[in-house]
CSV table of C-alpha atoms in Angstrom, one decimal:
chain,number,residue,atom,x,y,z
A,14,MET,CA,-6.7,2.8,1.7
A,15,CYS,CA,-5.9,4.8,4.8
A,16,SER,CA,-5.6,8.4,5.9
A,17,ILE,CA,-2.8,10.4,7.4
A,18,LEU,CA,-2.2,13.6,9.3
A,19,PHE,CA,1.1,15.2,10.4
A,20,SER,CA,1.5,18.6,12.0
A,21,THR,CA,4.4,20.5,13.5
A,22,LYS,CA,2.0,22.5,15.7
A,23,TYR,CA,0.0,20.3,18.0
A,24,ASN,CA,-2.8,22.0,19.9
A,25,LYS,CA,-3.9,20.1,23.0
A,26,ASP,CA,-7.1,22.1,23.2
A,27,ILE,CA,-8.5,20.6,20.0
A,28,ASN,CA,-10.6,17.4,20.4
A,29,LEU,CA,-8.8,14.6,18.6
A,30,ASP,CA,-12.1,12.9,17.6
A,31,ASP,CA,-13.3,16.1,15.9
A,32,LEU,CA,-9.9,16.6,14.3
A,33,ASN,CA,-9.9,13.1,12.9
A,34,TYR,CA,-13.6,13.0,12.0
A,35,HIS,CA,-13.4,12.9,8.1
A,36,ASN,CA,-10.0,11.1,8.0
A,37,GLN,CA,-11.1,8.3,10.2
A,38,PHE,CA,-13.8,7.0,7.8
A,39,ARG,CA,-11.0,6.0,5.4
A,40,GLY,CA,-9.4,3.8,8.1
A,41,PRO,CA,-12.0,1.9,10.1
A,42,ASP,CA,-9.6,-0.9,11.2
A,43,ASP,CA,-7.3,1.0,13.4
A,44,THR,CA,-6.4,4.6,14.5
A,45,CYS,CA,-2.9,5.4,15.8
A,46,VAL,CA,-2.2,8.7,17.4
A,47,SER,CA,1.3,9.7,18.3
A,48,ILE,CA,2.1,13.1,19.9
A,49,ASP,CA,5.4,14.7,20.8
A,50,GLU,CA,4.4,17.6,23.0
A,51,THR,CA,8.0,18.7,23.5
A,52,ASN,CA,8.5,19.4,19.8
A,53,GLY,CA,4.8,20.0,19.0
A,54,PHE,CA,4.7,17.1,16.5
A,55,MET,CA,1.5,15.1,15.9
A,56,PHE,CA,0.9,12.0,13.8
A,57,ILE,CA,-2.4,10.4,13.1
A,58,HIS,CA,-2.9,7.3,10.9
A,59,ASN,CA,-6.2,5.6,10.2
A,60,LEU,CA,-5.8,2.1,8.7
A,61,LEU,CA,-7.9,0.1,6.2
A,62,SER,CA,-6.1,-3.2,6.2
A,63,MET,CA,-6.0,-4.6,2.6
A,64,THR,CA,-2.5,-6.0,1.7
A,65,GLY,CA,-0.7,-8.5,3.9
A,66,LYS,CA,-0.9,-8.7,7.6
A,67,PHE,CA,-2.3,-6.0,9.9
A,68,THR,CA,0.4,-3.4,10.1
A,69,ARG,CA,0.0,-0.2,12.1
A,70,GLN,CA,1.5,3.1,11.1
A,71,PRO,CA,3.5,5.2,11.2
A,72,PHE,CA,6.5,3.2,10.1
A,73,ILE,CA,9.5,4.0,12.3
A,74,ASP,CA,13.2,3.3,11.9
A,75,ASN,CA,15.4,5.3,14.3
A,76,ASP,CA,15.2,8.9,13.0
A,77,VAL,CA,13.0,8.1,10.0
A,78,ILE,CA,9.2,8.1,10.2
A,79,CYS,CA,6.8,7.4,7.3
A,80,LEU,CA,3.1,7.8,6.9
A,81,TYR,CA,1.5,6.3,3.8
A,82,ASN,CA,-1.9,5.9,2.1
A,83,GLY,CA,-2.6,3.7,-0.8
A,84,GLU,CA,-1.2,0.5,-2.4
A,85,ILE,CA,2.4,-0.3,-3.6
A,86,TYR,CA,1.9,-3.1,-6.1
A,87,ASN,CA,5.6,-3.9,-6.7
A,88,TYR,CA,6.6,-4.1,-3.0
A,89,LYS,CA,7.7,-7.7,-3.3
A,90,ASP,CA,10.3,-6.7,-5.8
A,91,PHE,CA,12.2,-5.1,-2.9
A,92,GLY,CA,12.2,-7.8,-0.3
A,93,ASN,CA,10.0,-10.4,1.5
A,94,TYR,CA,7.8,-7.8,3.2
A,95,ASP,CA,4.6,-8.8,5.0
A,96,SER,CA,2.8,-5.5,4.0
A,97,ASP,CA,3.4,-3.1,1.1
A,98,GLY,CA,4.2,0.0,3.1
A,99,GLU,CA,7.1,-1.7,5.0
A,100,CYS,CA,9.4,-1.3,1.9
A,101,LEU,CA,9.3,2.5,2.0
A,102,ILE,CA,11.9,3.4,4.6
A,103,ASP,CA,14.3,0.7,3.3
A,104,LEU,CA,14.0,2.1,-0.2
A,105,TYR,CA,14.7,5.6,1.1
A,106,LYS,CA,17.8,4.4,2.9
A,107,GLU,CA,19.0,2.8,-0.3
A,108,TYR,CA,18.1,5.4,-2.9
A,109,GLY,CA,17.5,8.7,-1.0
A,110,ILE,CA,14.8,11.0,-2.1
A,111,ASP,CA,14.6,9.2,-5.5
A,112,PHE,CA,13.1,6.2,-3.8
A,113,VAL,CA,9.6,7.3,-4.9
A,114,LYS,CA,10.7,6.7,-8.5
A,115,LYS,CA,10.9,3.0,-7.8
A,116,LEU,CA,7.3,2.6,-6.8
A,117,ASP,CA,4.4,1.3,-8.9
A,118,GLY,CA,1.1,2.1,-7.2
A,119,GLU,CA,-1.5,4.5,-6.1
A,120,PHE,CA,-0.1,6.4,-3.1
A,121,ALA,CA,0.3,9.5,-1.0
A,122,ILE,CA,3.5,9.4,1.1
A,123,LEU,CA,5.0,11.6,3.8
A,124,LEU,CA,8.5,10.6,5.0
A,125,LEU,CA,10.3,12.5,7.7
A,126,ASP,CA,14.0,12.2,8.2
A,127,PHE,CA,14.7,14.0,11.5
A,128,LYS,CA,18.5,13.5,11.5
A,129,ASN,CA,18.7,15.2,8.1
A,130,ASP,CA,15.9,17.7,8.8
A,131,ILE,CA,13.8,17.0,5.8
A,132,ALA,CA,10.3,16.0,4.9
A,133,ILE,CA,9.4,14.2,1.6
A,134,MET,CA,5.9,14.4,0.4
A,135,ALA,CA,5.1,12.4,-2.8
A,136,THR,CA,2.1,11.4,-4.9
A,137,ASP,CA,1.6,8.8,-7.7
A,138,PRO,CA,1.4,10.0,-11.3
A,139,PHE,CA,-2.2,11.2,-11.0
A,140,LYS,CA,-2.4,12.0,-7.3
A,141,ILE,CA,-5.1,9.4,-6.9
A,142,LYS,CA,-5.2,9.6,-3.2
A,143,PRO,CA,-6.2,13.0,-1.8
A,144,LEU,CA,-3.5,15.0,0.0
A,145,PHE,CA,-3.3,18.5,1.3
A,146,TYR,CA,-0.4,20.5,2.8
A,147,SER,CA,0.4,23.9,4.3
A,148,ILE,CA,3.5,25.9,4.9
A,149,ASP,CA,2.5,28.5,7.5
A,150,ASN,CA,4.9,30.7,9.5
A,151,ASN,CA,7.6,28.1,9.5
A,152,GLU,CA,5.1,25.3,10.4
A,153,PHE,CA,4.4,22.3,8.2
A,154,GLY,CA,1.2,20.3,8.0
A,155,CYS,CA,0.1,17.5,5.8
A,156,SER,CA,-3.3,15.6,5.7
A,157,THR,CA,-5.4,13.4,3.6
A,158,TYR,CA,-8.2,16.0,3.9
A,159,SER,CA,-7.9,19.7,4.4
A,160,THR,CA,-10.3,20.0,7.4
A,161,PRO,CA,-7.8,18.9,10.1
A,162,LEU,CA,-5.3,21.5,8.8
A,163,ASN,CA,-8.0,24.2,9.0
A,164,MET,CA,-8.8,23.1,12.6
A,165,LEU,CA,-5.1,23.4,13.5
A,166,GLY,CA,-5.0,26.9,12.3
A,167,TYR,CA,-3.0,26.5,9.1
A,168,ASN,CA,-3.4,29.1,6.4
A,169,ASN,CA,-2.6,28.8,2.7
A,170,ILE,CA,-3.7,25.1,2.5
A,171,GLN,CA,-2.9,23.6,-0.9
A,172,LYS,CA,-3.6,20.4,-2.8
A,173,ALA,CA,-0.6,18.3,-3.3
A,174,LYS,CA,0.6,18.2,-6.9
A,175,PRO,CA,0.2,15.0,-9.0
A,176,ASN,CA,3.3,13.1,-10.0
A,177,THR,CA,5.5,15.2,-7.8
A,178,ALA,CA,7.9,14.8,-4.9
A,179,MET,CA,8.4,17.9,-2.7
A,180,ILE,CA,11.2,18.1,-0.2
A,181,PHE,CA,10.9,20.5,2.8
A,182,LYS,CA,13.3,21.5,5.5
A,183,LEU,CA,11.5,20.2,8.5
A,184,SER,CA,12.7,22.7,11.1
A,185,ASP,CA,11.3,25.8,9.3
A,186,ALA,CA,9.1,24.4,6.5
A,187,THR,CA,11.2,25.8,3.7
A,188,LEU,CA,10.6,24.2,0.3
A,189,LEU,CA,14.1,22.8,-0.7
A,190,ASP,CA,13.3,21.0,-4.0
A,191,GLU,CA,10.6,19.3,-6.0
A,192,PHE,CA,10.8,16.9,-9.0
A,193,THR,CA,8.6,14.9,-11.3
A,194,ILE,CA,8.4,11.3,-10.3
A,195,TYR,CA,7.5,9.6,-13.6
A,196,GLU,CA,8.3,11.1,-17.0
A,197,PHE,CA,5.9,10.1,-19.6
A,198,ASP,CA,7.4,9.5,-23.1
A,199,LEU,CA,5.5,11.1,-25.9
A,200,ASN,CA,7.0,9.2,-28.8
A,201,GLN,CA,4.0,7.8,-30.7
A,202,HIS,CA,5.8,4.8,-32.3
A,203,LYS,CA,3.7,1.7,-31.7
A,204,THR,CA,1.4,0.4,-34.5
A,205,SER,CA,-0.4,-2.4,-32.6
A,206,PHE,CA,-2.7,-2.5,-29.6
A,207,ASP,CA,-1.0,-5.7,-28.3
A,208,ASP,CA,1.2,-4.0,-25.7
A,209,TRP,CA,-1.7,-1.9,-24.4
A,210,ASN,CA,-3.8,-5.0,-24.0
A,211,LYS,CA,-1.0,-6.7,-22.0
A,212,ALA,CA,-0.6,-3.6,-19.8
A,213,PHE,CA,-4.3,-3.5,-19.1
A,214,GLU,CA,-4.4,-7.2,-18.3
A,215,GLU,CA,-1.5,-6.8,-15.9
A,216,SER,CA,-3.1,-3.7,-14.4
A,217,ILE,CA,-6.2,-5.7,-13.4
A,218,LYS,CA,-4.2,-8.6,-12.1
A,219,LYS,CA,-2.0,-6.5,-9.8
A,220,ARG,CA,-5.1,-4.7,-8.4
A,221,THR,CA,-6.9,-8.0,-7.7
A,222,SER,CA,-4.1,-10.3,-6.4
A,223,ASN,CA,-5.1,-9.5,-2.8
A,224,SER,CA,-8.5,-9.5,-1.2
A,225,VAL,CA,-10.1,-11.0,-4.3
A,226,GLN,CA,-13.2,-12.2,-2.3
A,227,SER,CA,-14.1,-8.5,-1.7
A,228,ILE,CA,-14.0,-7.0,-5.2
A,229,PHE,CA,-16.9,-5.1,-6.6
A,230,ILE,CA,-17.5,-2.8,-9.6
A,231,GLY,CA,-20.2,-0.5,-10.8
A,232,LEU,CA,-21.4,-1.8,-14.2
A,233,SER,CA,-23.1,0.4,-16.8
A,234,SER,CA,-23.5,0.0,-20.6
A,235,GLY,CA,-20.4,2.2,-21.1
A,236,TYR,CA,-16.9,1.4,-22.2
A,237,ASP,CA,-14.9,1.8,-19.0
A,238,SER,CA,-16.8,-0.4,-16.5
A,239,GLY,CA,-17.4,-2.9,-19.3
A,240,ALA,CA,-13.7,-3.4,-20.0
A,241,ILE,CA,-13.0,-4.0,-16.3
A,242,CYS,CA,-15.9,-6.5,-16.1
A,243,CYS,CA,-14.7,-8.3,-19.2
A,244,GLU,CA,-11.1,-8.7,-17.8
A,245,LEU,CA,-12.4,-10.0,-14.5
A,246,LEU,CA,-14.5,-12.6,-16.2
A,247,LYS,CA,-11.5,-13.6,-18.4
A,248,ASN,CA,-9.4,-14.1,-15.3
A,249,ASN,CA,-12.2,-16.0,-13.4
A,250,THR,CA,-11.8,-13.5,-10.6
A,251,PRO,CA,-14.6,-13.4,-8.0
A,252,PHE,CA,-16.5,-10.1,-8.0
A,253,LYS,CA,-19.9,-8.6,-7.8
A,254,ALA,CA,-21.3,-5.9,-10.2
A,255,TYR,CA,-23.8,-3.3,-9.2
A,256,SER,CA,-25.8,-1.6,-12.0
A,257,VAL,CA,-27.7,1.5,-11.0
A,258,LEU,CA,-30.6,1.9,-13.5
A,259,GLY,CA,-33.6,4.1,-14.2
A,260,ALA,CA,-33.8,7.8,-13.7
A,261,CYS,CA,-35.5,10.1,-11.2
A,262,ASP,CA,-36.5,12.0,-14.3
A,263,PRO,CA,-38.2,9.4,-16.6
A,264,ARG,CA,-37.5,11.5,-19.7
A,265,ILE,CA,-33.7,10.9,-19.3
A,266,ILE,CA,-32.3,7.7,-20.7
A,267,HIS,CA,-28.8,7.0,-19.3
A,268,GLU,CA,-28.2,3.5,-20.3
A,269,ASN,CA,-28.4,1.1,-23.3
A,270,SER,CA,-30.6,-1.6,-21.8
A,271,ALA,CA,-29.7,-4.3,-24.4
A,272,ILE,CA,-26.0,-3.9,-23.6
A,273,ILE,CA,-26.6,-4.1,-19.9
A,274,ASP,CA,-28.7,-7.2,-20.3
A,275,SER,CA,-26.0,-8.9,-22.4
A,276,ARG,CA,-23.3,-8.1,-19.8
A,277,HIS,CA,-25.5,-9.4,-17.0
A,278,SER,CA,-26.0,-12.6,-19.0
A,279,MET,CA,-22.3,-13.1,-19.2
A,280,ILE,CA,-21.9,-12.6,-15.5
A,281,THR,CA,-24.6,-15.2,-14.9
A,282,GLN,CA,-22.6,-17.8,-16.8
A,283,SER,CA,-19.6,-17.3,-14.4
A,284,GLU,CA,-19.4,-19.4,-11.2
A,285,LYS,CA,-17.5,-16.7,-9.4
A,286,ALA,CA,-19.3,-13.5,-10.4
A,287,ASP,CA,-22.6,-12.0,-9.5
A,288,PHE,CA,-24.6,-8.9,-10.2
A,289,GLU,CA,-27.4,-6.8,-8.6
A,290,THR,CA,-29.6,-4.2,-10.1
A,291,LEU,CA,-30.2,-1.1,-8.0
A,292,TRP,CA,-33.0,1.3,-9.1
A,293,LYS,CA,-32.8,5.1,-8.9
A,294,LYS,CA,-35.4,6.5,-6.7
A,295,THR,CA,-35.8,10.1,-5.6
A,296,GLU,CA,-35.9,9.2,-1.9
A,297,LEU,CA,-32.7,7.1,-2.2
A,298,TYR,CA,-30.9,10.0,-4.0
A,299,ASN,CA,-31.9,12.4,-1.3
A,300,ALA,CA,-30.9,10.1,1.5
A,301,HIS,CA,-27.5,9.5,0.0
A,302,ARG,CA,-26.9,13.1,-0.8
A,303,ASP,CA,-27.5,13.9,2.9
A,304,LEU,CA,-25.1,11.1,3.8
A,305,VAL,CA,-22.4,12.4,1.5
A,306,GLN,CA,-22.8,15.9,2.8
A,307,ARG,CA,-22.4,14.7,6.4
A,308,GLY,CA,-19.6,12.3,5.7
A,309,THR,CA,-17.3,14.3,3.4
A,310,GLU,CA,-15.7,17.7,3.7
A,311,GLU,CA,-16.6,20.2,1.0
A,312,PHE,CA,-14.8,19.8,-2.3
A,313,ILE,CA,-15.4,22.2,-5.2
A,314,TYR,CA,-15.1,20.8,-8.7
A,315,THR,CA,-13.3,23.0,-11.2
A,316,ILE,CA,-13.9,21.6,-14.7
A,317,GLU,CA,-12.9,23.5,-17.8
A,318,SER,CA,-11.8,23.3,-21.4
A,319,SER,CA,-8.5,24.7,-22.8
A,320,SER,CA,-10.1,25.3,-26.2
A,321,SER,CA,-13.2,27.3,-25.1
A,322,ASN,CA,-14.4,29.6,-22.3
A,323,TYR,CA,-16.3,26.8,-20.7
A,324,LYS,CA,-15.7,26.6,-16.9
A,325,GLU,CA,-17.7,24.8,-14.4
A,326,ARG,CA,-17.6,25.2,-10.6
A,327,ARG,CA,-19.8,23.1,-8.4
A,328,LYS,CA,-19.8,21.2,-5.1
A,329,LEU,CA,-19.1,17.5,-5.1
A,330,ILE,CA,-22.4,16.8,-3.4
A,331,ASP,CA,-24.2,18.4,-6.3
A,332,ASP,CA,-22.8,15.7,-8.7
A,333,ARG,CA,-25.7,13.2,-8.8
A,334,ALA,CA,-23.2,10.4,-9.4
A,335,SER,CA,-21.8,10.9,-5.9
A,336,SER,CA,-25.1,9.8,-4.4
A,337,TRP,CA,-25.4,6.8,-6.7
A,338,LEU,CA,-21.8,5.8,-5.8
A,339,SER,CA,-22.7,6.0,-2.1
A,340,LEU,CA,-25.7,3.8,-2.8
A,341,VAL,CA,-23.5,1.2,-4.5
A,342,CYS,CA,-20.9,1.3,-1.7
A,343,THR,CA,-23.6,0.9,0.9
A,344,HIS,CA,-24.8,-2.3,-0.8
A,345,ALA,CA,-21.2,-3.5,-1.3
A,346,ILE,CA,-20.3,-3.1,2.4
A,347,ASN,CA,-23.4,-4.9,3.4
A,348,ASP,CA,-22.3,-7.7,1.1
A,349,GLY,CA,-18.9,-7.8,2.8
A,350,ARG,CA,-17.1,-6.2,-0.1
A,351,LYS,CA,-14.6,-3.3,0.3
A,352,LEU,CA,-12.4,-3.2,-2.8
A,353,TYR,CA,-13.9,-1.2,-5.7
A,354,LEU,CA,-12.4,-1.1,-9.2
A,355,SER,CA,-13.2,2.2,-10.9
A,356,GLY,CA,-13.2,3.0,-14.6
A,357,LEU,CA,-12.2,6.6,-13.9
A,358,GLY,CA,-9.6,8.0,-16.2
A,359,ALA,CA,-10.5,6.4,-19.5
A,360,ASP,CA,-12.5,9.4,-20.6
A,361,GLU,CA,-9.7,11.8,-19.6
A,362,ILE,CA,-6.8,9.8,-21.2
A,363,PHE,CA,-8.2,7.7,-24.1
A,364,SER,CA,-10.8,10.1,-25.6
A,365,ASP,CA,-10.7,13.6,-24.0
A,366,TYR,CA,-14.5,13.3,-24.0
A,367,GLY,CA,-14.6,13.4,-27.8
A,368,PHE,CA,-13.8,11.7,-31.1
A,369,GLY,CA,-12.4,13.0,-34.4
A,370,GLY,CA,-12.4,16.6,-33.2
A,371,ILE,CA,-16.0,16.5,-32.2
A,372,LYS,CA,-16.6,17.1,-28.5
A,373,LYS,CA,-19.0,14.9,-26.6
A,374,THR,CA,-18.9,17.2,-23.6
A,375,GLN,CA,-18.3,20.9,-23.2
A,376,HIS,CA,-15.2,20.4,-21.2
A,377,SER,CA,-13.4,18.4,-23.9
A,378,ASN,CA,-10.1,20.1,-24.8
A,379,PHE,CA,-9.4,18.9,-28.3
A,380,GLY,CA,-12.4,16.7,-29.2
A,381,GLY,CA,-10.4,13.5,-29.0
A,382,LEU,CA,-8.4,14.2,-32.1
A,383,PHE,CA,-4.8,13.4,-31.2
A,384,PRO,CA,-2.1,15.2,-33.1
A,385,LYS,CA,0.9,13.8,-34.8
A,386,ASP,CA,3.1,15.7,-32.4
A,387,LEU,CA,1.7,14.8,-28.9
A,388,SER,CA,3.9,17.4,-27.2
A,389,THR,CA,1.7,20.2,-28.7
A,390,ILE,CA,-1.2,19.3,-26.3
A,391,PHE,CA,0.5,17.3,-23.5
A,392,PRO,CA,-0.4,17.4,-20.7
A,393,TRP,CA,-4.0,18.4,-21.7
A,394,ASN,CA,-6.2,20.0,-19.1
A,395,SER,CA,-7.9,16.8,-17.9
A,396,PHE,CA,-4.8,14.7,-17.9
A,397,TYR,CA,-3.9,15.8,-14.4
A,398,HIS,CA,-6.5,18.4,-13.5
A,399,SER,CA,-10.1,19.5,-14.5
A,400,SER,CA,-12.4,16.5,-14.6
A,401,MET,CA,-9.5,14.1,-13.6
A,402,GLU,CA,-8.9,15.9,-10.3
A,403,SER,CA,-12.6,16.6,-9.7
A,404,TYR,CA,-14.0,13.1,-10.4
A,405,LEU,CA,-11.1,11.4,-8.5
A,406,ALA,CA,-12.2,13.5,-5.5
A,407,LYS,CA,-15.8,12.1,-6.0
A,408,GLU,CA,-14.5,8.5,-6.1
A,409,GLU,CA,-12.1,8.9,-3.2
A,410,TYR,CA,-14.3,11.1,-0.9
A,411,VAL,CA,-17.5,9.0,-1.3
A,412,SER,CA,-15.9,5.5,-1.3
A,413,GLY,CA,-13.6,6.6,1.5
A,414,MET,CA,-16.5,7.7,3.6
A,415,HIS,CA,-17.8,4.1,3.5
A,416,GLY,CA,-14.4,2.6,4.3
A,417,VAL,CA,-14.1,1.3,0.8
A,418,GLU,CA,-10.7,1.2,-1.1
A,419,THR,CA,-10.9,2.3,-4.7
A,420,ARG,CA,-8.3,1.2,-7.3
A,421,TYR,CA,-8.0,2.6,-10.8
A,422,PRO,CA,-6.9,0.2,-13.6
A,423,PHE,CA,-6.9,2.8,-16.3
A,424,LEU,CA,-4.6,5.1,-14.3
A,425,ASP,CA,-1.9,2.5,-14.1
A,426,LYS,CA,1.2,4.3,-15.4
A,427,LYS,CA,2.1,1.5,-17.8
A,428,VAL,CA,-1.4,1.5,-19.2
A,429,VAL,CA,-1.3,5.2,-19.8
A,430,GLN,CA,2.3,5.0,-21.2
A,431,GLU,CA,1.3,2.3,-23.7
A,432,PHE,CA,-1.6,4.5,-24.9
A,433,LEU,CA,0.7,7.5,-25.3
A,434,TRP,CA,3.1,5.4,-27.3
A,435,LEU,CA,0.4,4.4,-29.8
A,436,ASP,CA,0.7,6.0,-33.3
A,437,HIS,CA,-1.8,8.9,-33.5
A,438,ASN,CA,-3.6,7.2,-36.4
A,439,LEU,CA,-4.4,4.2,-34.1
A,440,LYS,CA,-5.5,6.6,-31.3
A,441,ASN,CA,-7.8,8.3,-33.8
A,442,SER,CA,-9.1,5.1,-35.5
A,443,GLN,CA,-12.2,4.7,-33.2
A,444,TYR,CA,-13.7,6.4,-30.2
A,445,LYS,CA,-11.7,5.1,-27.3
A,446,SER,CA,-9.7,3.0,-29.7
A,447,VAL,CA,-7.9,0.9,-27.2
A,448,LEU,CA,-11.2,-0.2,-25.6
A,449,ASP,CA,-12.9,-0.6,-29.0
A,450,ASN,CA,-10.2,-3.0,-30.0
A,451,TYR,CA,-10.2,-4.8,-26.7
A,452,PHE,CA,-14.0,-5.5,-26.9
A,453,ILE,CA,-13.7,-6.8,-30.4
A,454,GLU,CA,-10.9,-9.1,-29.6
A,455,ASN,CA,-12.8,-10.5,-26.5
A,456,ASN,CA,-16.2,-10.6,-28.2
A,457,TYR,CA,-17.6,-8.4,-25.4
A,458,PRO,CA,-20.9,-6.5,-25.9
A,459,PHE,CA,-20.6,-2.7,-26.5
A,460,ASN,CA,-22.2,-0.1,-28.7
A,461,ARG,CA,-19.5,1.5,-30.9
A,462,GLY,CA,-19.1,5.3,-30.4
A,463,GLU,CA,-21.8,5.5,-27.8
A,464,LYS,CA,-21.1,7.7,-24.7
A,465,LYS,CA,-23.4,6.3,-22.1
A,466,GLY,CA,-22.8,5.2,-18.5
A,467,PHE,CA,-19.2,4.9,-17.3
């Protein structure tokens, strides 16, 4: 995890520490500032070193410069690189603007080719890593967070699109072209969960092959964190699980205590795993809410349903889960752990927050009843946007504020593709059918059909 900023209108009167305030939290290991006052160009990169040797950015090769945030999991396929981002310029030179189609990872990329006067901005299939840009009076700016662009005087600041490469003319910020990076296939032809299971296993392995000593998860009684915990235990991967239990309001029951206890017991039997229980207290909630408010820029959730008039708009800091995530990250950092595996995306992809046409939340789009012709609903609202975009912001803004890298096994493009390929009857056979089957095959404790925790 890192953060990036590029601007074609450098302003020497702006304090760089103020400009870099939010971005710098995401890259506590190194900050590199490069300024070309003659042309008015500015580059800032903040590094959290996770993969390979310590590698400063931007990457530079003659007239090509690249800024990058995230992880490229297949970088070794392209050469014997010491660090994942080092492959990007070489791939661009070989494949041109289509180089982004070769990547398997979670990334936000800005590549500048000054000789050919183009800028390429690209995101992974779900735009996991935050990225904003602006085209303003022939000036171009791009940043992990929007605040630096605001401070530089950009107008019309927009969120980058998921699964999209955009090509700009660098000299006047004209949009030349854009294209989809990964085309999901909607042919529901597979009648077994086997290939999905393999894809999920590989997704966990690729996200834990480096920095394994620093892995942590949040563990509830829910499906999503449970599957990640189960796979880590199967692989004998070192990790620590943090369970946030209790409620500030004692009338609210958020977890199935029997399931939590069973999962903790399985962790205890592992020589390489550990767990800790954190208890919800009003004073902790208030302290971490204040911390999140100070450490993140404002983000407004927009969560809605395509099948009703339901629409929710609220601030990220008003999502109680953001404070509890901050609590977990604080304990993890104190324990020397900085790689978080999140279960986000399973609700959005595998169930649409419903089952059999019955909505479990108001923002469900089709109640989890997948049709025979998937093209009639794809992409549903929360596949790219709505709760997907909003809750990704929560994970990235809060964990990023703590200098924690978050990776998302359920948003691996192969895991998602294998789910889309499943026959609609298999999809509809149980609530979160792929995870239901996975738990049964691995004899892992869960409560069928229960929507609790995460």
